[in-house]
Coordinates of C-alpha atoms in Angstrom, one line a residue:
X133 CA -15.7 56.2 4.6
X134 CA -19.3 56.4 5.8
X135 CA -17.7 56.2 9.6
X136 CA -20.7 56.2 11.8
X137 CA -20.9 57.4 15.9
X138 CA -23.1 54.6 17.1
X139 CA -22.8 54.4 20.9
X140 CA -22.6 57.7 22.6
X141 CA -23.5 58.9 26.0
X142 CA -24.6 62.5 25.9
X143 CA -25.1 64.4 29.5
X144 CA -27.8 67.2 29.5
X145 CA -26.8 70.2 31.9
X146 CA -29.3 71.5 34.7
X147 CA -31.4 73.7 33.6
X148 CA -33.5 75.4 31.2
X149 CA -31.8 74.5 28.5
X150 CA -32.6 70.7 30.0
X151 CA -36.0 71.2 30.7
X152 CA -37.0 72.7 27.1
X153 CA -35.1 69.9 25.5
X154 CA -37.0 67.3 27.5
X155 CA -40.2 68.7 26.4
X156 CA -39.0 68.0 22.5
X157 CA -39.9 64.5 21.1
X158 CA -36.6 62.6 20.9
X159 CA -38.0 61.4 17.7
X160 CA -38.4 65.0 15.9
X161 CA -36.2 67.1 17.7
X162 CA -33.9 68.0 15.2
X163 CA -37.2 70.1 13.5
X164 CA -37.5 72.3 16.3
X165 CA -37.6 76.1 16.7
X166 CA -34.7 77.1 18.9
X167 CA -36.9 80.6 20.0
X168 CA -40.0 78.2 20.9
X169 CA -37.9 75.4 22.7
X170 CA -34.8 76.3 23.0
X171 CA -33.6 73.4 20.9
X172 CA -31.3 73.8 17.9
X173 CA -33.0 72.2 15.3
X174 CA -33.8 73.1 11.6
X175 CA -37.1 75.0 12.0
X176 CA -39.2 72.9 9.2
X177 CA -42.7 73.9 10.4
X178 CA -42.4 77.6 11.2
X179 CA -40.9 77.8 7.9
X180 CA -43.8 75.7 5.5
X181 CA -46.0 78.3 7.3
X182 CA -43.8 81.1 6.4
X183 CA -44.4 79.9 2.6
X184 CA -48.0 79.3 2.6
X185 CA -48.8 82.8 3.6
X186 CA -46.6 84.1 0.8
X187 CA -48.3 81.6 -1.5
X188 CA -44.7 79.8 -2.2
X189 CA -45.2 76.8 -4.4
X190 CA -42.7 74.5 -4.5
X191 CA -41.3 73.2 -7.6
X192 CA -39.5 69.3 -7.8
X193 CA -36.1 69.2 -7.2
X194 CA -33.5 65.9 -7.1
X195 CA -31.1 65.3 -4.5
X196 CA -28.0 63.0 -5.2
X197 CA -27.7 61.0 -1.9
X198 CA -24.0 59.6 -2.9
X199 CA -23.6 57.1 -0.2
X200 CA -23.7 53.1 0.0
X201 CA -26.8 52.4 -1.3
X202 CA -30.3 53.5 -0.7
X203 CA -33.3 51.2 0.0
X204 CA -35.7 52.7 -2.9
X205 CA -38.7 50.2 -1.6
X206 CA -38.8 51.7 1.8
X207 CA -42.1 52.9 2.9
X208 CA -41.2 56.0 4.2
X209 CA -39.2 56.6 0.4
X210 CA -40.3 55.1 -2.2
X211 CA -43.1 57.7 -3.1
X212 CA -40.1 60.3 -3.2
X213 CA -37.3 57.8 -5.1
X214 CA -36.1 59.9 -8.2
X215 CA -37.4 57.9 -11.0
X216 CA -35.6 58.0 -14.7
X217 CA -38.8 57.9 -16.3
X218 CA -36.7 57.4 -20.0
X219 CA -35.4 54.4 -18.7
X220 CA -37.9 51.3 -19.4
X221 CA -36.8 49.4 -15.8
X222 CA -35.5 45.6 -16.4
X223 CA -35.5 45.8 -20.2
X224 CA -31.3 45.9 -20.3
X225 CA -30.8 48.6 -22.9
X226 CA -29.6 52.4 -22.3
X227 CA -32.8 53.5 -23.2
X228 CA -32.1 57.4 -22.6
X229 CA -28.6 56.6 -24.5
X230 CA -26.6 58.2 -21.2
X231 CA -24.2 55.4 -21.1
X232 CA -25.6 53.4 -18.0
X233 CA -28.3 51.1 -18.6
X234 CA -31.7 50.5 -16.1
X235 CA -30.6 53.2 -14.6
X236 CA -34.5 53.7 -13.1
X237 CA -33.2 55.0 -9.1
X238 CA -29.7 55.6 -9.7
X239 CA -26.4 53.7 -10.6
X240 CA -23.7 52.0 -8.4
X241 CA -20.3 52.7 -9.1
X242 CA -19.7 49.4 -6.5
X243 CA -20.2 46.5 -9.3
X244 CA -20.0 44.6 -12.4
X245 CA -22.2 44.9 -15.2
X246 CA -23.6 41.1 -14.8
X247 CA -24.9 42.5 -11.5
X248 CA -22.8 41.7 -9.0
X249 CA -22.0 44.0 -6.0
X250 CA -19.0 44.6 -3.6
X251 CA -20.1 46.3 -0.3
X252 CA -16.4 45.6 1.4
X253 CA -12.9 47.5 0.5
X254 CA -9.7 48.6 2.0
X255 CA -9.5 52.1 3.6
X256 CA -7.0 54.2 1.5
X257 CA -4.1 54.4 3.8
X258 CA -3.6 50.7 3.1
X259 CA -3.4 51.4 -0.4
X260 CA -0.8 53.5 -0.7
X261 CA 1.3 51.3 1.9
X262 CA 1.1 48.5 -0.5
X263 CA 1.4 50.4 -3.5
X264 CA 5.0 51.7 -1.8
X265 CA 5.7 48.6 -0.3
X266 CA 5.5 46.5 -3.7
X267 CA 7.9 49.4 -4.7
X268 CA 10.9 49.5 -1.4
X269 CA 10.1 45.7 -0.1
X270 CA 10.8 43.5 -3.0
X271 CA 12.5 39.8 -2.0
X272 CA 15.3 41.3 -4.4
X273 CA 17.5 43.5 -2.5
X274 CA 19.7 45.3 -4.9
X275 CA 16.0 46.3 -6.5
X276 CA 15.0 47.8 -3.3
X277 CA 18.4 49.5 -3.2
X278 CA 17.9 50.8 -6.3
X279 CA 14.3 52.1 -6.1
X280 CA 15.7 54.1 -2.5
X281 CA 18.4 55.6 -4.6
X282 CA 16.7 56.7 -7.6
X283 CA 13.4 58.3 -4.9
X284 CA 14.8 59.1 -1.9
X285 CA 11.4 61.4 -0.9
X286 CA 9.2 58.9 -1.8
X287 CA 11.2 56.5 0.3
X288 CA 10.7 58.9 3.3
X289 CA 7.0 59.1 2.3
X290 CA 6.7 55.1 2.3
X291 CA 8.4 55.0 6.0
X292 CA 6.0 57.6 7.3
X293 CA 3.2 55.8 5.9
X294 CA 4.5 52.2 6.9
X295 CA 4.8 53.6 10.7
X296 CA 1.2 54.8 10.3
X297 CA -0.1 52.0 8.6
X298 CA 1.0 49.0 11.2
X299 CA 0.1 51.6 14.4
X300 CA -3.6 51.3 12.6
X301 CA -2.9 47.6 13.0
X302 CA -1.7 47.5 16.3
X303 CA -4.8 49.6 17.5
X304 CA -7.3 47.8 15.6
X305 CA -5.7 44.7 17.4
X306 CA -5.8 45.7 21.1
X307 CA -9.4 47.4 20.1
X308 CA -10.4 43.8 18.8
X309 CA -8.8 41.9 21.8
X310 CA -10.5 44.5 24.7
X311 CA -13.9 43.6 22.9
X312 CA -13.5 40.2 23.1
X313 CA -13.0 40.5 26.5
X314 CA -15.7 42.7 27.5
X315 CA -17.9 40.0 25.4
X316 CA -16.8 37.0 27.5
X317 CA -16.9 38.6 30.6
X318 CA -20.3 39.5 30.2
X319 CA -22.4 37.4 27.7
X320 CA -23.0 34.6 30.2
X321 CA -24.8 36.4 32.5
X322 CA -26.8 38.2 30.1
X323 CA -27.6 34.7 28.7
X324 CA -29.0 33.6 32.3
X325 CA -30.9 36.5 33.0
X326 CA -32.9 36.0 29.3
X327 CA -33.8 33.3 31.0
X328 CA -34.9 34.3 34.0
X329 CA -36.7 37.2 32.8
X330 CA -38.7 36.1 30.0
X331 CA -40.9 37.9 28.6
X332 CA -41.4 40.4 30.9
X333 CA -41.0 43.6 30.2
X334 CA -38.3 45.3 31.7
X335 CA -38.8 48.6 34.2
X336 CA -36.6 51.0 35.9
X337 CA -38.5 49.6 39.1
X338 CA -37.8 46.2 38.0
X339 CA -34.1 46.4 37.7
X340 CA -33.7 48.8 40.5
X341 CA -34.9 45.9 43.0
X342 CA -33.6 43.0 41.0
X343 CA -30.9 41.1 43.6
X344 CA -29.4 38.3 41.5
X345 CA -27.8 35.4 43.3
X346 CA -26.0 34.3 40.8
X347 CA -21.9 36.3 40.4
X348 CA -22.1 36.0 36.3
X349 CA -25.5 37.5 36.7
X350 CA -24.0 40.3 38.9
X351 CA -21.1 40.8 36.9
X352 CA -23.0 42.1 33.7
X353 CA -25.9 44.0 35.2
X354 CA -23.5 47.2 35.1
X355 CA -25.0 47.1 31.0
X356 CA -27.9 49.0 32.7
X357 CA -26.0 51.6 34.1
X358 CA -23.9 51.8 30.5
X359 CA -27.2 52.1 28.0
X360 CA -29.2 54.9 28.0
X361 CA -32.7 54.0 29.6
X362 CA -34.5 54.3 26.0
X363 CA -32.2 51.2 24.7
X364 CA -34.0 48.9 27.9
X365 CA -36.9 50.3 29.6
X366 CA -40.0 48.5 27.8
X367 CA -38.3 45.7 26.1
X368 CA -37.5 42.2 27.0
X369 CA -34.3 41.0 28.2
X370 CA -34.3 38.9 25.2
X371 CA -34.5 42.0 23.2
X372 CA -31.9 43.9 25.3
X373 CA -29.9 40.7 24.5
X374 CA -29.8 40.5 20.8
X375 CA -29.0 44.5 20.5
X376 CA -25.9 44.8 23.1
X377 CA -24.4 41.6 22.3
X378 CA -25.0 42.2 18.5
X379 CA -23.4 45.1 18.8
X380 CA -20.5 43.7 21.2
X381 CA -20.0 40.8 18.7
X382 CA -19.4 43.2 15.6
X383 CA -17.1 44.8 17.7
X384 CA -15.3 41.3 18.8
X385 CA -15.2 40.1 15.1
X386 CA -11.6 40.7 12.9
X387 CA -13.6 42.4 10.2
X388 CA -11.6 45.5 10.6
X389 CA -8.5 44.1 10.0
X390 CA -9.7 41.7 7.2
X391 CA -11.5 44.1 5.2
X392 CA -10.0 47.6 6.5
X393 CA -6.2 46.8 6.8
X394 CA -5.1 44.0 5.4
X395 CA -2.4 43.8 2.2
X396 CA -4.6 42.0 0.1
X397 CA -7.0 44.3 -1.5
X398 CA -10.1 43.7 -2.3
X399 CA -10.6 42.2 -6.0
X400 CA -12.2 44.6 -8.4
X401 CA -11.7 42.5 -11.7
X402 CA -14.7 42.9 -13.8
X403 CA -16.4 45.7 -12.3
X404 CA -13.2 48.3 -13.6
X405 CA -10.0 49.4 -13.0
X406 CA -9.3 51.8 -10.2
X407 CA -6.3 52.9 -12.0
X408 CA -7.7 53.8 -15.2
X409 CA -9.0 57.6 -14.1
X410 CA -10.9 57.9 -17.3
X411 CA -12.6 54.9 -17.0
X412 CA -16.7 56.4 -16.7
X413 CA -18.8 53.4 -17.8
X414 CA -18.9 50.7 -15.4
X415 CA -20.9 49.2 -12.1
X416 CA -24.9 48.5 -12.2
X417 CA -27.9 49.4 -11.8
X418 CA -28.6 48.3 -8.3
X419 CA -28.7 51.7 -6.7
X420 CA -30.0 49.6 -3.8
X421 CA -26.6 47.3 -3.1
X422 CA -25.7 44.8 -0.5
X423 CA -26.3 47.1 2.4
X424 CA -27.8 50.2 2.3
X425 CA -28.3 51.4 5.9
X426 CA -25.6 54.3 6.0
X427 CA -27.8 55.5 2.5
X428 CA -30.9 54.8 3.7
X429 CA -30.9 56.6 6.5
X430 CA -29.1 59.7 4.8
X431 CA -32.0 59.7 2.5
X432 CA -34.7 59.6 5.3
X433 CA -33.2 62.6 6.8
X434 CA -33.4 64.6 3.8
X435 CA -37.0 63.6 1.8
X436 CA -38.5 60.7 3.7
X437 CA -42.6 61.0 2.9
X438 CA -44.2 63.6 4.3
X439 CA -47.9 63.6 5.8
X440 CA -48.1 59.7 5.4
X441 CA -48.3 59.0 10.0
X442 CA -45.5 57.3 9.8
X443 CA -41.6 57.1 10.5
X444 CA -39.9 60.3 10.1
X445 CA -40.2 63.5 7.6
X446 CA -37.4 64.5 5.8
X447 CA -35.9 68.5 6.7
X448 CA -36.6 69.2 2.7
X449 CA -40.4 69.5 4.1
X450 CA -42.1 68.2 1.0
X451 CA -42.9 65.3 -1.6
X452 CA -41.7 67.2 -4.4
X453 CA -38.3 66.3 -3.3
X454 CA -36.9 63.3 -5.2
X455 CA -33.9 61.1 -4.0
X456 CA -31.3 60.0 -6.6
X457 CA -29.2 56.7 -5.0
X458 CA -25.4 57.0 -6.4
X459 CA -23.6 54.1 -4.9
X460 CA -20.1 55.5 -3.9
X461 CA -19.0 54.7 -0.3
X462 CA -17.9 50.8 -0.1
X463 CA -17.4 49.0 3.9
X464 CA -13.7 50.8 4.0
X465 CA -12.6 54.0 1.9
X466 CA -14.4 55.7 -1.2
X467 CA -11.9 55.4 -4.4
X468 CA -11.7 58.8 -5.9
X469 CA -12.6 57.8 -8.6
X470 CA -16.0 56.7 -8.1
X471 CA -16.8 59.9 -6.0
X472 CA -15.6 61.5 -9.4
X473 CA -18.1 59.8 -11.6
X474 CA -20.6 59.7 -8.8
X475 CA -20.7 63.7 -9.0
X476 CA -20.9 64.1 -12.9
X477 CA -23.4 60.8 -13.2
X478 CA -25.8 62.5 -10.4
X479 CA -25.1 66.1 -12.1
X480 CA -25.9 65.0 -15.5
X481 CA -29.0 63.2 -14.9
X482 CA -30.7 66.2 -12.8
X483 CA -29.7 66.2 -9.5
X484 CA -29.4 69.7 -8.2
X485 CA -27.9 69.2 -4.7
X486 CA -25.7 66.3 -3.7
X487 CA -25.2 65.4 -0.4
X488 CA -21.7 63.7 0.3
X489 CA -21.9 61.8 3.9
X490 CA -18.5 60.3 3.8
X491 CA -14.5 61.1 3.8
X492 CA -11.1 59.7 4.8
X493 CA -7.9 60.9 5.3
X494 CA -5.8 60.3 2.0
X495 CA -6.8 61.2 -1.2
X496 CA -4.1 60.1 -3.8
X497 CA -6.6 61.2 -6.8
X498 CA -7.6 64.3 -5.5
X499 CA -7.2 66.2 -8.2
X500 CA -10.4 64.4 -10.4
X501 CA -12.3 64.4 -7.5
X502 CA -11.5 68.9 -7.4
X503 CA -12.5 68.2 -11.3
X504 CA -15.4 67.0 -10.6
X505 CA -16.5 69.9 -7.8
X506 CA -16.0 72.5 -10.7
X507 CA -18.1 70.5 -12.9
X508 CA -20.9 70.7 -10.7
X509 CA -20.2 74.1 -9.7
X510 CA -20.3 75.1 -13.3
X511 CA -23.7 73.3 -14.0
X512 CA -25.2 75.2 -11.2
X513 CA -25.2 72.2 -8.7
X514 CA -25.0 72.3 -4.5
X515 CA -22.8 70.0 -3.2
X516 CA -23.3 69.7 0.7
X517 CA -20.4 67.2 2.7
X518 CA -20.1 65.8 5.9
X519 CA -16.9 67.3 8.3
X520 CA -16.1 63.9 9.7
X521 CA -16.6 62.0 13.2
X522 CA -12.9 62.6 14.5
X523 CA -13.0 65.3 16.7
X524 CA -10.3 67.0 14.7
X525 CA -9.9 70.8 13.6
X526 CA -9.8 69.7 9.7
X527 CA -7.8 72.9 9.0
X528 CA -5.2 71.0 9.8
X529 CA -6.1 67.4 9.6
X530 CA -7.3 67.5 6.7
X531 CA -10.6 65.5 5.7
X532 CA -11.1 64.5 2.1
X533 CA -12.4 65.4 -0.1
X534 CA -11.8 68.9 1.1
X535 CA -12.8 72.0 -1.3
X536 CA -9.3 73.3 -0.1
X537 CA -6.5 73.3 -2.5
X538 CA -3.1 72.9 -0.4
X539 CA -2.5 77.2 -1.1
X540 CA -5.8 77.1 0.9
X541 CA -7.4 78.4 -2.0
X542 CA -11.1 77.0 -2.5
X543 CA -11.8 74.9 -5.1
X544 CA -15.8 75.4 -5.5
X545 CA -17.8 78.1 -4.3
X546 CA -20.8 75.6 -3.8
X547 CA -19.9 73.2 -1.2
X548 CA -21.3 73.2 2.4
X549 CA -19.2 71.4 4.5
X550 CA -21.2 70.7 8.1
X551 CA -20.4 70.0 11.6
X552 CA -22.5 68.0 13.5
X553 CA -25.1 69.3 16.5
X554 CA -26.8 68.0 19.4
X555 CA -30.4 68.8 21.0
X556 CA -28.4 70.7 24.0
X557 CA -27.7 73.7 23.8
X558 CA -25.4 73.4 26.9
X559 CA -23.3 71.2 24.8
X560 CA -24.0 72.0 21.5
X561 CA -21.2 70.9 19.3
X562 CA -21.4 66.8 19.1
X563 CA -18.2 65.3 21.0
X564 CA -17.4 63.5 17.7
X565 CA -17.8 66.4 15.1
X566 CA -15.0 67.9 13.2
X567 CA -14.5 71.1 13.5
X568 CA -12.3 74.1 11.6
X569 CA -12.6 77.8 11.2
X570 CA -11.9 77.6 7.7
X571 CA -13.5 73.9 6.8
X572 CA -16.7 73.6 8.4
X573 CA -19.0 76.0 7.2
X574 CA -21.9 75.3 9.1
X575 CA -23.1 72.9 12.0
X576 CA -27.1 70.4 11.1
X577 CA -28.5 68.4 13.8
X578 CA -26.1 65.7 13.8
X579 CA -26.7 63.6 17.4
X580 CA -29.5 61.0 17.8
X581 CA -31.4 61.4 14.6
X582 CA -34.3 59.4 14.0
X583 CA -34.9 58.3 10.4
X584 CA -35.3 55.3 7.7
X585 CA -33.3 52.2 7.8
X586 CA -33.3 48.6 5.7
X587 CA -36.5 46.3 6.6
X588 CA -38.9 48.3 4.7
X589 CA -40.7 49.5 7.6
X590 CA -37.4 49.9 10.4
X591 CA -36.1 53.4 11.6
X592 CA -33.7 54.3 13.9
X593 CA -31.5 56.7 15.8
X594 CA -27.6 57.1 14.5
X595 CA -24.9 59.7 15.2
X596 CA -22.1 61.4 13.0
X597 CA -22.0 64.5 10.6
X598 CA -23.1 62.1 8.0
X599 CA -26.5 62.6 9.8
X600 CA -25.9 66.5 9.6
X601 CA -24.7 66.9 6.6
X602 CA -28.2 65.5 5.2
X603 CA -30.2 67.9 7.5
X604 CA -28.6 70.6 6.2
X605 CA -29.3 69.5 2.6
X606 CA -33.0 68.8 3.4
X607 CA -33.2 72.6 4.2
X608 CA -31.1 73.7 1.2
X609 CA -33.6 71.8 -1.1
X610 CA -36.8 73.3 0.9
X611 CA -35.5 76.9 0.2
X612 CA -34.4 76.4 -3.5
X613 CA -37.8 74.4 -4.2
X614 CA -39.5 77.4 -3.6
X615 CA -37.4 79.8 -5.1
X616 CA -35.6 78.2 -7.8
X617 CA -34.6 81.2 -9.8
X618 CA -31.7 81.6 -6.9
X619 CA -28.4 79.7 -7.9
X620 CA -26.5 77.3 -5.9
X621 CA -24.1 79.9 -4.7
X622 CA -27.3 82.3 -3.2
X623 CA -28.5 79.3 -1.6
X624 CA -25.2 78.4 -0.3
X625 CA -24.9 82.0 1.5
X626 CA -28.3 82.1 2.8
X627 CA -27.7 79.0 4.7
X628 CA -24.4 80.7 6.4
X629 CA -26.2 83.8 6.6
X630 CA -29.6 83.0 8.1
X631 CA -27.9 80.1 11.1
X632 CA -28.8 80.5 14.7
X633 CA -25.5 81.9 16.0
X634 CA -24.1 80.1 19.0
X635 CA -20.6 81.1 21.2
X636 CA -19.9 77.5 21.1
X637 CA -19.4 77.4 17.3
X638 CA -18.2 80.8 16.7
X639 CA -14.4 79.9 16.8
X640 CA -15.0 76.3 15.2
X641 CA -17.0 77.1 12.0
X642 CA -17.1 80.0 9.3
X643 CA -21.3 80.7 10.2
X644 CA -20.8 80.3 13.9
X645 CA -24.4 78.7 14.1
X646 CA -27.0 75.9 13.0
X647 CA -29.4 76.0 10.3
X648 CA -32.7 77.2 10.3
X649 CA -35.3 76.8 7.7
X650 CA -37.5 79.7 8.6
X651 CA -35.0 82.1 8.8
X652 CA -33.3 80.7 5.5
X653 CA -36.6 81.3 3.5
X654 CA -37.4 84.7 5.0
X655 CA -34.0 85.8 3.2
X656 CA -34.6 83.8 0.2
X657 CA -38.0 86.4 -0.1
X658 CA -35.9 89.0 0.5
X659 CA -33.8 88.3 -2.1
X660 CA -36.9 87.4 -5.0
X661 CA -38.5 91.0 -3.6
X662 CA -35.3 93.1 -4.0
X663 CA -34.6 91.3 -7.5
X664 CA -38.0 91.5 -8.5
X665 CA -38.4 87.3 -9.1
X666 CA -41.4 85.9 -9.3

């Protein structure tokens, strides 16, 4: 699930580490050189200049963003969209003969071949409940009797899961109903003061000495005190208005229990069958989809446009870096399935890194999806993953897909899995990242990341490893761009190797530290001189 963080409160210590941090553009912090500013970020510049003087050229390299979609008309992407350039686009034959046809951006694994797309699906843990329910809770009793006789274990298995399954009910309930509350209690008075306020525009000054009358008005100024001054200062009320109780009504709304929970899955007639696990040929060419922020955004992390004065640059540090949109990760869980096919579609048609910003906690086809890691592993591929947004050591919680095997050997030895970071060093791991000495390789600037979102020309600031995760693979493509006679495996390492060590992630990740870019392609010369590459 591409589980996002989007409403955190993140408190900056006293300090130097404050002060240098403050200095940093919100915007482009997650760039920055850690020995100039004291901010863990990436490093892009230092290391572009570290490749000019040693007359690196870079050569083009794809990136599979598999994620919910990418908007490939962005302005900020489109002059770095991976384009299939044996593909005539709109013509409806398989012109390279690989078995998908228009394939010009990517494919999407999320839809029928007469074009039509599903962005919504359950998440996996309601799966398998039904699957065992349909089995244990028939209307015929002496079946159900039966079927506990003949599989007592899996019996056991479908209690543990039905306890598990209606607690996520219950929770999404009383999550639901405290919204709901919070809206009411609050939308009327931010109604009133829309009013009142107009279109001025608001100030710290303003609201400071702004003594409302009026109880409902009273009654929801505390917002102010609850939003980070960057979410208000400068804007109307009106503005203020449609964000927070946007947000608040997507909160209020029984979408997570409709599309999340529910028993009744979502249909997938015509576009395959999720139980056919050889099933390869199937979904569309609309690499784009139904909504294609979570993507979008991924993908402006890693290669948005560089040099062009506007919205973001991607961590990859260069327009030779090509995005490849594989739609994968629905509104709910991933099936394994299509993260299989996702992997050997973006493999085979030339993607050399994949970035995987999404996970969940069951994975009932685990073993195609391990398949599938091999594959690429074997055809020389990097595949970098997000950790997850739970604030759970995934050594033992485990977060799918893992590259663990349940003997806690590895499955792939190229797969970065990635914690998430913030732009304080006094509190460096984010308070949503997953964490694990074992799992989480290394931690990518993860907290307040500014990049490309749906509207052609909208950005914006989101939170979770799935931000990290691309960071990371933005570096990982800069470094093998420039010296692509390394494999996947040396680029792998030097990532780990290369990271600015911290105390606060030595105990919660295998590196210990966050990735830097210049450091990362000082080894990779290194490496070419003592090899003798050219």
């Amino acid at each position: 699930m591409k589980k996002l963080v989007l409403a955190l409160s993140f408190a900056f210590s006293i300090g130097f580490a404050q002060a240098q941090t403050s200095e940093v553009p919100k915007e482009t912090w997650y760039h920055s050189d850690f020995e100039q500013t004291g901010v863990y970020g990436v490093n892009t510049e230092k290391a572009l200049d570290f490749l000019k003087k040693n007359k690196r050229k870079s050569q083009p390299i794809v990136v599979g963003v598999l994620d919910s979609g990418v908007e490939h008309f962005h302005e900020d992407l489109k002059a770095n969209m991976w384009i299939n350039t044996k593909e005539i686009p709109g013509n409806g034959i398989d012109d390279d003969k690989n078995g998908y046809i228009d394939d010009v951006h990517g494919w999407s694994f999320l839809g029928t071949a007469k074009g039509i797309n599903y962005n919504d699906d359950t998440v996996e843990l309601t799966r398998i409940y039904k699957n065992l329910a349909d089995k244990f809770e028939t209307y015929d009793q002496q079946k159900n009797h039966d079927a506990i006789v003949k599989n007592p274990s899996e019996y056991a298995e479908y209690l543990e899961i039905k306890k598990e399954y209606l607690g996520a009910i219950g929770k999404a309930k009383y999550t639901q109903q405290i919204a709901q509350a919070r809206l009411n209690a609050i939308e009327p008075g931010i109604n009133k003061m829309v009013l009142e306020f107009g279109d001025t525009k608001l100030t710290k000054d303003i609201i400071s000495k702004y003594q409302p009358t009026d109880s409902q008005v009273i009654e929801a100024l505390w917002i102010f005190g609850e939003m980070k001054e960057e979410q208000w200062v400068g804007k109307t009320m009106k503005e203020v208005s449609n964000s927070y109780l946007g947000m608040a009504r997507r909160q209020a709304k029984g979408d997570a229990l409709t599309s999340h929970y529910n028993l009744d899955l979502v249909n997938r007639k015509d576009v395959d069958n999720p139980n056919d696990l050889k099933e390869k040929f199937y979904g569309n060419s609309d690499s784009n989809g139904p909504e294609a922020s979570h993507g979008t955004h991924v993908a402006g992390i890693i290669s948005a446009v560089r040099g062009n004065k506007i919205g973001n640059e991607g961590t990859s540090g260069g327009n030779h870096v090509k995005i490849m949109s594989v739609r994968t990760v629905p509104n709910g869980d991933e099936r394994d399935k299509d993260v299989a096919n996702a992997i050997y579609y973006a493999v085979d048609n030339g993607a050399k890194i994949l970035n995987m910003s999404f996970g969940k906690t069951y994975s009932p086809n685990k073993e195609i999806v391990w398949n599938a890691f091999k594959y690429a592993a074997d055809k020389g591929v990097l595949i970098v993953k997000a950790a997850g947004n739970s604030n759970e050591d995934i050594d033992t919680h485990i977060h799918y897909p893992t590259n663990f095997k349940p003997d806690g050997t590895t499955v792939s030895n190229a797969v970065l899995t990635i914690g998430a970071s913030t732009r304080n060093a006094d509190k460096l791991k984010a308070a949503f990242s997953n964490y694990g000495i074992k799992s989480v390789d290394v931690f990518g600037p993860g907290a307040e990341i500014y990049a490309t979102y749906p509207g052609v020309d909208q950005y914006r600031f989101l939170n979770g490893t799935s931000m990290a995760s691309p960071a990371v693979a933005g570096v990982a493509a800069l470094v093998w761009s420039h010296y692509p006679k390394l494999s996947a495996q040396d680029i792998r390492t030097i990532l780990m190797e290369t990271v600015n060590k911290n105390e606060q992630l030595k105990d919660i990740s295998v590196a210990g530290g966050v990735v830097d870019s210049y450091k990362a392609v000082q080894r990779a010369e290194e490496i070419y001189k003592q090899r003798k590459l050219k």
